[in-house]
Amino acid sequence: MAPVKEDYPLMTLRSVTYRIQSTSPSHLPAIVPHLAAVLPSCKSVLSAPQTSGGKDASEAAVLVHKFRTKLSTLLQDRSIEGRWSAVVLIKAAIELGGWEMLQKSKPWVTGLLGILSKPDPSTTKILTIIALTRIFMLTRDFQTLVREITTPSLPPFITKCLSILEDTKWTSGDSGVSRLQSTIIESFTHLITRHPTIFRTHCSRIKQRLAVILVAGATVYPADGLAAARKLFIQLTCCAPKNGAQGEWDKTFNALTANAHQTADKVFRAVIEEWESSTGVKPSLNSAQVLDDEPQQQEPDLCGLPAWSGIYAGSDRLISMIKLLEAAAITSTASGAPVNIKISNIMDLLTRILSVTAPGMSLRRKNQNSDMALNDQIGKAERSALWIVLPDIHAAAIDFFGVLVERLSIALTPVIAFFQERLMFIFQEEKLSEQVRKAVYRVLGQILPITGPTMTAAQVKNFHPVMISCCEDLLPRDKDAANAQPTVQKPANGAGKAPQATMNADTFLGSATKIEQSVNNGTRHAAWALLPIFLTQLPSQLLENSMRSRIESTAVLIQHKEALLASVLNMSPTKIMASLLPLLARLFPEAPEVEALLRPRMPVLKKGTFDDAVDNVDDEEDDEDDEEESERQSDAGAIGQSNDAEKGFPAADIARAIEPEEQYVDQALTAATVNPVVEVASAETGLGKRTSVDPAPQAPSPKRARLVETASSSNEKDVTPVTTATTTAGAIEEDDDDDDDVEIPTLIMDQDEESEGEE
């Protein structure tokens, strides 16, 4: 028989406890992943309120106590495998048990802190730091647990972590060691905003270790570790006493800006800058000053970072300052108080950085009037090194502006137009650098939604180089295309022998040619995201046909659904061009967007039961019956009118029907007296015959029935209708088809009148 549903969590927890007890600690790491995977089934038991014990203790409470005791024993095990298994299971139990597990986790916290002091591997320490960080974060919602667990345990945790960071044996270039240090920094970023008072006494030591990590850079630490270090550097401002976090943030921001200018003075000393500060920043070096052999910072800077020497170290320091300013702009403050971001100081720094370009590239530009002046005191080697590091510095500056646009959005509109000009200039100079292209693609993806719809034709044309480069980065290229071209060898002695062409023999093999991407994933992803923005955010009537064709061709070749949709939905209102809708429907027939474009008026298919469907069918049948009934009534009314017309209208209706015929009779009598050609009958029975000179009378409405009653003669003859204009429904339809015909009244005369006319 299957187990009862209510007993399944209890049975699972009993099984997990038995496996932990029956397995030796050295073999536990092999089954711990399975045990941690089945523990969520025991959440209802682990999080249930437990009794204090005694006779009233339930079976579940006894089993949970036994499980917790086994983990505490395993945490104190002598083997590394046992302690590693205990850390993993404790982390899972804390996540599932909630307050019931947290209130009794004090022994676990003590044991976890002890692991940080033992010579365990870096993987065990990483898991221990993660488990302790999670416990400290979960206790924040319970003030009692904060006083009992977090307040006494967090200071030793910070101290032990800083000891690991400062220990010389943990400063090697091992990937596990760098991952451990990155984990410690990331743990501090989560805890410092929640407990700034506890971290206040450790700020100086933390800042010293952060300086070492930031100087080492990406050569030692992973990218996420460096990002966490920059974030923690900015978050240290929240530890200021007496609500001074806002003032400390402003002080740090100003120090970073000033330090960036001082570093730029030394890095850019190979050229004479034409930049003039708009915020009163004065360069620390001048052209008349005698410079050292190489750029260097001999003492710690304003931010506490150590000294540096060399153009490459200086460029890394300048990039670090830009990244720290970026972290200051994007990191939220813990106190919630607003801070002042000085846009003028930031734009002043970015303008200075983007104003320095390589003169060798500028010489190839026909529209460049003058090149940057070079400093004669600097040798060629340092200038060449500056041209090498410039693209990386420019890419960091462009990324910083993209973060500002993401953070401030339309509030940055007044400076976006100026930045676009500098951005296009830098792109044309350094588009061979993938870092620059990727940064430009990203920032344009954020700028164009703000300023794109209001651009002029000249501004749109300035983006053509970026559009071409974006399409080229997305298209696959032939790896061996260059090798397929023959190279001609010139004769050495100048003889007139025919030159011989050499080719790579592997190019003739079909398997040698492979289509590969020539750009990395970051650049390709940025170009992929930017391509549809050109069609959606720029005015479609200002985009040239050749450029639009290039973008659309690229979208078709790479099967870019968003770009194809943007092309179909944003056609030019002034130009006639073919639509890509057939190709879109063929490439993505199952996409809901394509279905909405192809069938925009399709009725919605509602989901319901069979009874609802039957009710809907009955309603439709009732509607059809009502329509048929109304049609029959209308047809019967039309037939009734026709019969009434044949039998005779009432006196009032007959008078209205005869009224236009009496006018025809008067016209005929008048014409007979004036024109002798017209033969006039008796005034009582005849109608005048119209000549070709007389204007044709307007035909009566074909949809109105008319009756003409012949006047009785003096001999009291039977009344016979001269002309019957009453028609049935079918006759009315025939009159509708012949609206242009004019009805001509016929003149009828008696025999006496005919004889008089012959005489």
Coordinates of C-alpha atoms in Angstrom, one line a residue, residues 317-700:
R317 CA 44.7 53.0 -12.9
L318 CA 42.7 55.5 -15.0
I319 CA 40.3 52.7 -16.1
S320 CA 39.9 51.7 -12.4
M321 CA 39.0 55.3 -11.5
I322 CA 36.4 55.3 -14.3
K323 CA 35.0 52.0 -13.2
L324 CA 34.8 53.2 -9.6
L325 CA 32.8 56.3 -10.7
E326 CA 30.6 54.0 -12.7
A327 CA 30.0 51.9 -9.5
A328 CA 29.2 55.1 -7.6
A329 CA 26.6 56.1 -10.1
I330 CA 24.9 52.7 -10.2
T331 CA 25.1 51.5 -6.6
S332 CA 22.1 52.4 -4.4
T333 CA 22.8 54.1 -1.1
A334 CA 21.9 52.2 2.1
S335 CA 20.5 55.1 4.0
G336 CA 18.0 56.0 1.3
A337 CA 19.1 59.7 1.4
P338 CA 19.5 61.4 -2.0
V339 CA 23.0 62.1 -3.2
N340 CA 24.1 64.7 -5.7
I341 CA 25.7 63.4 -8.9
K342 CA 27.6 66.3 -10.5
I343 CA 27.0 65.8 -14.2
S344 CA 29.3 68.8 -15.1
N345 CA 32.3 67.2 -13.4
I346 CA 31.6 63.8 -15.1
M347 CA 31.1 65.4 -18.5
D348 CA 34.3 67.4 -18.0
L349 CA 36.3 64.2 -17.4
L350 CA 34.7 62.3 -20.3
T351 CA 35.3 65.2 -22.7
R352 CA 38.9 65.3 -21.8
I353 CA 39.4 61.5 -22.2
L354 CA 37.5 61.4 -25.5
S355 CA 39.4 64.4 -26.9
V356 CA 42.7 62.5 -27.1
T357 CA 43.0 60.5 -30.3
A358 CA 45.9 58.9 -32.1
P359 CA 47.4 61.4 -34.7
G360 CA 48.3 58.6 -37.0
M361 CA 44.6 57.7 -37.5
S362 CA 43.6 61.4 -37.8
L363 CA 46.0 61.9 -40.8
R364 CA 43.8 59.5 -42.9
R365 CA 40.7 61.7 -42.3
K366 CA 40.2 64.3 -44.9
N367 CA 37.9 66.4 -42.8
Q368 CA 40.4 66.6 -39.9
N369 CA 41.8 70.2 -40.0
S370 CA 44.6 69.8 -37.4
D371 CA 46.1 67.0 -35.4
M372 CA 47.0 66.9 -31.8
A373 CA 50.3 68.5 -30.9
L374 CA 52.9 66.1 -29.5
N375 CA 55.2 66.8 -26.6
D376 CA 58.8 66.8 -27.7
Q377 CA 60.0 65.6 -24.2
I378 CA 58.3 62.2 -24.6
G379 CA 60.0 59.5 -26.7
K380 CA 58.4 57.5 -29.4
A381 CA 58.1 54.4 -27.3
E382 CA 55.8 56.0 -24.7
R383 CA 53.7 57.7 -27.5
S384 CA 53.3 54.3 -29.2
A385 CA 52.3 52.7 -25.9
L386 CA 49.7 55.5 -25.4
W387 CA 48.1 54.8 -28.8
I388 CA 47.9 51.1 -27.8
V389 CA 46.0 51.8 -24.5
L390 CA 43.8 54.6 -25.8
P391 CA 41.0 52.3 -27.2
D392 CA 40.6 50.6 -23.8
I393 CA 40.4 53.9 -22.0
H394 CA 37.9 55.2 -24.5
A395 CA 35.8 52.0 -24.2
A396 CA 35.7 52.4 -20.4
A397 CA 34.6 56.1 -20.7
I398 CA 31.8 55.2 -23.2
D399 CA 30.6 52.4 -20.9
F400 CA 30.5 54.9 -18.0
F401 CA 28.3 57.2 -20.1
G402 CA 26.0 54.3 -20.9
V403 CA 25.6 53.7 -17.2
L404 CA 24.7 57.3 -16.6
V405 CA 22.1 57.1 -19.4
E406 CA 20.6 54.0 -17.8
R407 CA 20.6 55.6 -14.4
L408 CA 19.3 59.1 -15.3
S409 CA 17.4 58.4 -18.5
I410 CA 15.8 61.5 -20.1
A411 CA 17.4 63.8 -17.4
L412 CA 20.6 63.5 -19.4
T413 CA 19.1 64.7 -22.6
P414 CA 20.9 68.1 -22.7
V415 CA 24.3 66.5 -22.9
I416 CA 23.5 63.5 -25.1
A417 CA 23.7 65.6 -28.4
F418 CA 27.2 66.8 -27.6
F419 CA 28.3 63.3 -26.6
Q420 CA 27.0 61.8 -29.8
E421 CA 29.4 63.9 -31.9
R422 CA 32.3 62.8 -29.8
L423 CA 31.1 59.3 -30.0
M424 CA 30.9 59.2 -33.8
F425 CA 34.4 60.8 -34.0
I426 CA 35.9 58.2 -31.7
F427 CA 34.2 55.4 -33.6
Q428 CA 35.5 56.4 -37.0
E429 CA 39.0 56.7 -35.5
E430 CA 39.1 53.4 -33.5
K431 CA 36.4 51.2 -35.0
L432 CA 39.1 48.5 -35.5
S433 CA 39.0 47.9 -31.8
E434 CA 36.3 45.4 -30.7
Q435 CA 36.1 47.0 -27.3
V436 CA 35.3 50.3 -28.8
R437 CA 32.7 48.8 -31.1
K438 CA 31.0 46.9 -28.3
A439 CA 30.9 50.0 -26.1
V440 CA 29.5 52.1 -28.9
Y441 CA 26.8 49.5 -29.8
R442 CA 25.7 49.4 -26.1
V443 CA 25.5 53.1 -25.5
L444 CA 23.7 53.7 -28.8
G445 CA 21.1 51.1 -27.8
Q446 CA 20.4 53.3 -24.8
I447 CA 20.7 56.8 -26.4
L448 CA 18.6 56.2 -29.6
P449 CA 15.3 55.5 -27.7
I450 CA 15.7 58.9 -26.1
T451 CA 16.9 61.1 -29.0
G452 CA 16.3 59.0 -32.1
P453 CA 12.8 60.1 -33.0
T454 CA 13.8 63.8 -33.0
M455 CA 16.9 63.5 -35.1
T456 CA 17.5 65.3 -38.4
A457 CA 18.6 63.9 -41.7
A458 CA 22.2 65.0 -41.1
Q459 CA 22.3 63.4 -37.7
V460 CA 20.9 60.1 -39.0
K461 CA 23.5 60.1 -41.8
N462 CA 26.3 60.4 -39.2
F463 CA 25.3 56.9 -37.9
H464 CA 25.9 55.2 -41.2
P465 CA 29.4 54.0 -40.3
V466 CA 28.0 52.4 -37.2
M467 CA 25.2 50.8 -39.2
I468 CA 27.7 49.4 -41.7
S469 CA 30.0 48.1 -38.9
C470 CA 27.0 46.6 -37.0
C471 CA 25.9 44.6 -40.1
E472 CA 29.5 43.4 -40.8
D473 CA 29.9 42.2 -37.2
L474 CA 26.7 40.2 -37.5
L475 CA 27.4 38.5 -40.8
P476 CA 29.5 35.3 -40.7
R477 CA 32.9 35.5 -42.5
D478 CA 35.0 32.9 -44.3
K479 CA 38.0 32.0 -42.2
D480 CA 40.1 31.1 -45.2
A481 CA 39.0 33.9 -47.5
A482 CA 42.2 35.7 -47.2
N483 CA 44.3 32.5 -47.8
A484 CA 42.4 31.8 -51.0
Q485 CA 43.8 34.8 -52.7
P486 CA 47.1 34.0 -54.5
T487 CA 50.3 35.9 -53.5
V488 CA 52.7 36.9 -56.3
Q489 CA 56.4 36.5 -55.8
K490 CA 58.6 39.1 -57.4
P491 CA 61.8 38.0 -59.0
A492 CA 64.9 38.7 -56.9
N493 CA 67.3 39.7 -59.7
G494 CA 64.9 41.8 -61.7
A495 CA 64.8 39.4 -64.6
G496 CA 61.8 39.3 -66.8
K497 CA 60.6 35.9 -65.7
A498 CA 56.9 35.5 -65.2
P499 CA 56.0 35.8 -61.5
Q500 CA 54.7 32.7 -59.8
A501 CA 51.6 32.7 -57.7
T502 CA 51.5 30.7 -54.5
M503 CA 48.3 29.5 -52.9
N504 CA 47.3 27.6 -49.9
A505 CA 46.6 24.0 -51.0
D506 CA 44.2 23.4 -48.1
T507 CA 41.8 26.0 -49.6
F508 CA 41.0 23.5 -52.4
L509 CA 39.7 21.0 -49.9
G510 CA 36.0 21.3 -49.1
S511 CA 36.6 20.5 -45.4
A512 CA 39.1 23.3 -45.0
T513 CA 36.7 26.2 -45.5
K514 CA 34.6 26.9 -42.4
I515 CA 32.3 29.7 -41.6
E516 CA 33.2 31.2 -38.2
Q517 CA 32.4 34.4 -36.4
S518 CA 35.2 36.9 -36.5
V519 CA 34.0 38.8 -33.4
N520 CA 33.5 37.6 -29.8
N521 CA 30.1 37.0 -28.2
G522 CA 30.0 40.3 -26.4
T523 CA 30.4 42.4 -29.5
R524 CA 28.0 40.2 -31.5
H525 CA 25.3 40.4 -28.7
A526 CA 25.6 44.2 -28.6
A527 CA 25.3 44.4 -32.4
W528 CA 22.4 42.0 -32.4
A529 CA 20.5 44.2 -29.8
L530 CA 21.3 47.4 -31.8
L531 CA 20.2 46.3 -35.2
P532 CA 16.4 46.5 -34.7
I533 CA 16.8 49.9 -32.9
F534 CA 17.9 51.5 -36.1
L535 CA 14.6 50.7 -37.7
T536 CA 12.3 51.4 -34.7
Q537 CA 13.8 54.5 -33.1
L538 CA 15.2 56.5 -36.1
P539 CA 12.7 58.3 -38.4
S540 CA 12.1 55.8 -41.3
Q541 CA 11.6 58.6 -43.9
L542 CA 15.2 59.9 -43.1
L543 CA 16.9 56.5 -43.5
E544 CA 18.4 56.1 -47.0
N545 CA 17.2 53.3 -49.2
S546 CA 20.7 51.8 -49.6
M547 CA 21.3 51.7 -45.8
R548 CA 17.9 50.3 -45.1
S549 CA 18.4 47.6 -47.7
R550 CA 21.7 46.7 -46.0
I551 CA 20.1 46.4 -42.6
E552 CA 17.2 44.4 -44.0
S553 CA 19.5 42.1 -45.9
T554 CA 21.5 41.4 -42.8
A555 CA 18.4 40.7 -40.8
V556 CA 17.2 38.2 -43.4
L557 CA 20.6 36.4 -43.6
I558 CA 21.0 36.1 -39.9
Q559 CA 17.3 35.4 -39.3
H560 CA 16.9 38.3 -36.9
K561 CA 13.2 38.2 -35.9
E562 CA 13.1 41.5 -34.0
A563 CA 14.8 43.3 -36.9
L564 CA 12.4 41.8 -39.5
L565 CA 9.4 42.8 -37.4
A566 CA 10.8 46.3 -37.0
S567 CA 11.2 46.5 -40.8
V568 CA 7.6 45.4 -41.4
L569 CA 6.1 47.7 -38.8
N570 CA 8.2 50.8 -39.6
M571 CA 7.8 51.3 -43.3
S572 CA 8.7 54.7 -44.8
P573 CA 5.6 56.9 -45.2
T574 CA 7.2 58.8 -48.2
K575 CA 9.0 56.0 -50.1
I576 CA 7.6 53.0 -51.9
M577 CA 9.5 49.8 -50.9
A578 CA 8.9 46.1 -50.8
S579 CA 7.8 44.6 -47.5
L580 CA 9.7 41.7 -45.8
L581 CA 6.4 40.2 -44.5
P582 CA 6.6 37.2 -46.8
L583 CA 10.1 36.4 -45.6
L584 CA 9.1 36.9 -42.0
A585 CA 6.2 34.6 -42.4
R586 CA 8.4 31.9 -44.0
L587 CA 11.2 32.1 -41.4
F588 CA 9.0 32.4 -38.3
P589 CA 5.6 30.9 -39.1
E590 CA 4.9 29.9 -35.5
A591 CA 5.7 33.2 -33.9
P592 CA 2.7 34.9 -32.3
E593 CA 3.8 38.3 -33.6
V594 CA 3.9 37.1 -37.1
E595 CA 0.4 35.5 -36.7
A596 CA -0.9 38.8 -35.4
L597 CA 0.4 40.6 -38.5
L598 CA -0.9 38.1 -41.0
R599 CA -4.4 37.7 -39.4
P600 CA -5.1 40.8 -37.4
R601 CA -8.9 40.3 -37.3
M602 CA -9.1 36.7 -36.4
P603 CA -11.7 36.0 -33.7
V604 CA -10.4 35.0 -30.4
L605 CA -10.9 31.3 -29.7
K606 CA -12.4 31.0 -26.2
K607 CA -11.9 28.1 -24.0
G608 CA -14.9 26.6 -22.3
T609 CA -16.9 23.4 -21.5
F610 CA -19.1 21.5 -23.8
D611 CA -22.2 23.0 -22.3
D612 CA -20.9 26.5 -23.1
A613 CA -20.3 25.5 -26.7
V614 CA -23.8 24.1 -27.0
D615 CA -25.2 27.4 -25.5
N616 CA -23.2 29.4 -28.0
V617 CA -24.6 27.3 -30.9
D618 CA -28.1 27.7 -29.7
D619 CA -27.6 31.5 -29.5
E620 CA -26.3 31.6 -33.0
E621 CA -29.3 29.6 -34.3
D622 CA -31.7 31.9 -32.5
D623 CA -30.0 34.9 -34.1
E624 CA -30.3 33.3 -37.5
D625 CA -34.0 32.6 -37.0
D626 CA -34.6 36.2 -36.0
E627 CA -32.8 37.4 -39.1
E628 CA -34.9 35.1 -41.4
E629 CA -38.1 36.3 -39.7
S630 CA -37.2 39.9 -40.2
E631 CA -36.4 39.2 -43.9
R632 CA -39.7 37.5 -44.4
Q633 CA -41.6 40.4 -42.8
S634 CA -39.8 42.9 -45.1
D635 CA -40.6 40.8 -48.2
A636 CA -44.2 40.5 -47.1
G637 CA -44.4 44.3 -46.6
A638 CA -43.0 44.9 -50.1
I639 CA -45.5 42.5 -51.7
G640 CA -48.4 44.1 -49.7
Q641 CA -47.4 47.5 -51.0
S642 CA -47.4 46.1 -54.6
N643 CA -50.9 44.6 -54.2
D644 CA -52.2 47.8 -52.6
A645 CA -50.9 49.6 -55.6
E646 CA -52.8 47.3 -58.0
K647 CA -56.0 47.5 -56.1
G648 CA -55.8 51.3 -55.6
F649 CA -54.3 53.6 -53.0
P650 CA -56.4 55.6 -50.6
A651 CA -57.7 59.0 -51.8
A652 CA -54.9 60.9 -50.2
D653 CA -52.2 58.6 -51.7
I654 CA -53.8 58.7 -55.1
A655 CA -53.9 62.5 -55.1
R656 CA -50.1 62.6 -54.3
A657 CA -49.4 60.0 -57.0
I658 CA -51.5 61.9 -59.6
E659 CA -49.9 65.2 -58.7
P660 CA -46.9 65.0 -61.0
E661 CA -49.0 63.6 -63.9
E662 CA -51.2 66.7 -63.8
Q663 CA -48.1 68.8 -64.2
Y664 CA -47.3 66.8 -67.3
V665 CA -50.8 67.4 -68.7
D666 CA -50.5 71.2 -68.2
Q667 CA -47.1 71.2 -69.9
A668 CA -48.6 69.2 -72.9
L669 CA -51.5 71.6 -73.3
T670 CA -49.2 74.6 -73.3
A671 CA -47.0 73.1 -75.8
A672 CA -49.9 72.2 -78.1
T673 CA -51.1 75.9 -78.2
V674 CA -47.6 77.2 -79.0
N675 CA -46.2 74.5 -81.3
P676 CA -48.6 73.3 -84.1
V677 CA -46.6 70.2 -84.6
V678 CA -47.9 68.8 -81.4
E679 CA -51.3 67.1 -81.6
V680 CA -53.3 67.7 -78.5
A681 CA -56.0 65.5 -77.3
S682 CA -58.9 66.3 -75.1
A683 CA -58.0 68.1 -71.9
E684 CA -59.8 65.5 -70.0
T685 CA -58.2 62.4 -71.3
G686 CA -55.1 63.3 -73.3
L687 CA -51.4 63.9 -72.4
G688 CA -49.2 66.3 -74.3
K689 CA -46.6 64.9 -76.6
R690 CA -43.1 66.4 -75.9
T691 CA -41.0 67.6 -78.8
S692 CA -37.3 67.4 -79.0
V693 CA -37.0 71.1 -78.2
D694 CA -38.8 70.9 -74.9
P695 CA -36.7 70.0 -71.9
A696 CA -37.2 66.5 -70.7
P697 CA -39.2 66.3 -67.5
Q698 CA -37.4 64.6 -64.6
A699 CA -38.3 61.0 -64.2
P700 CA -40.0 60.1 -61.0

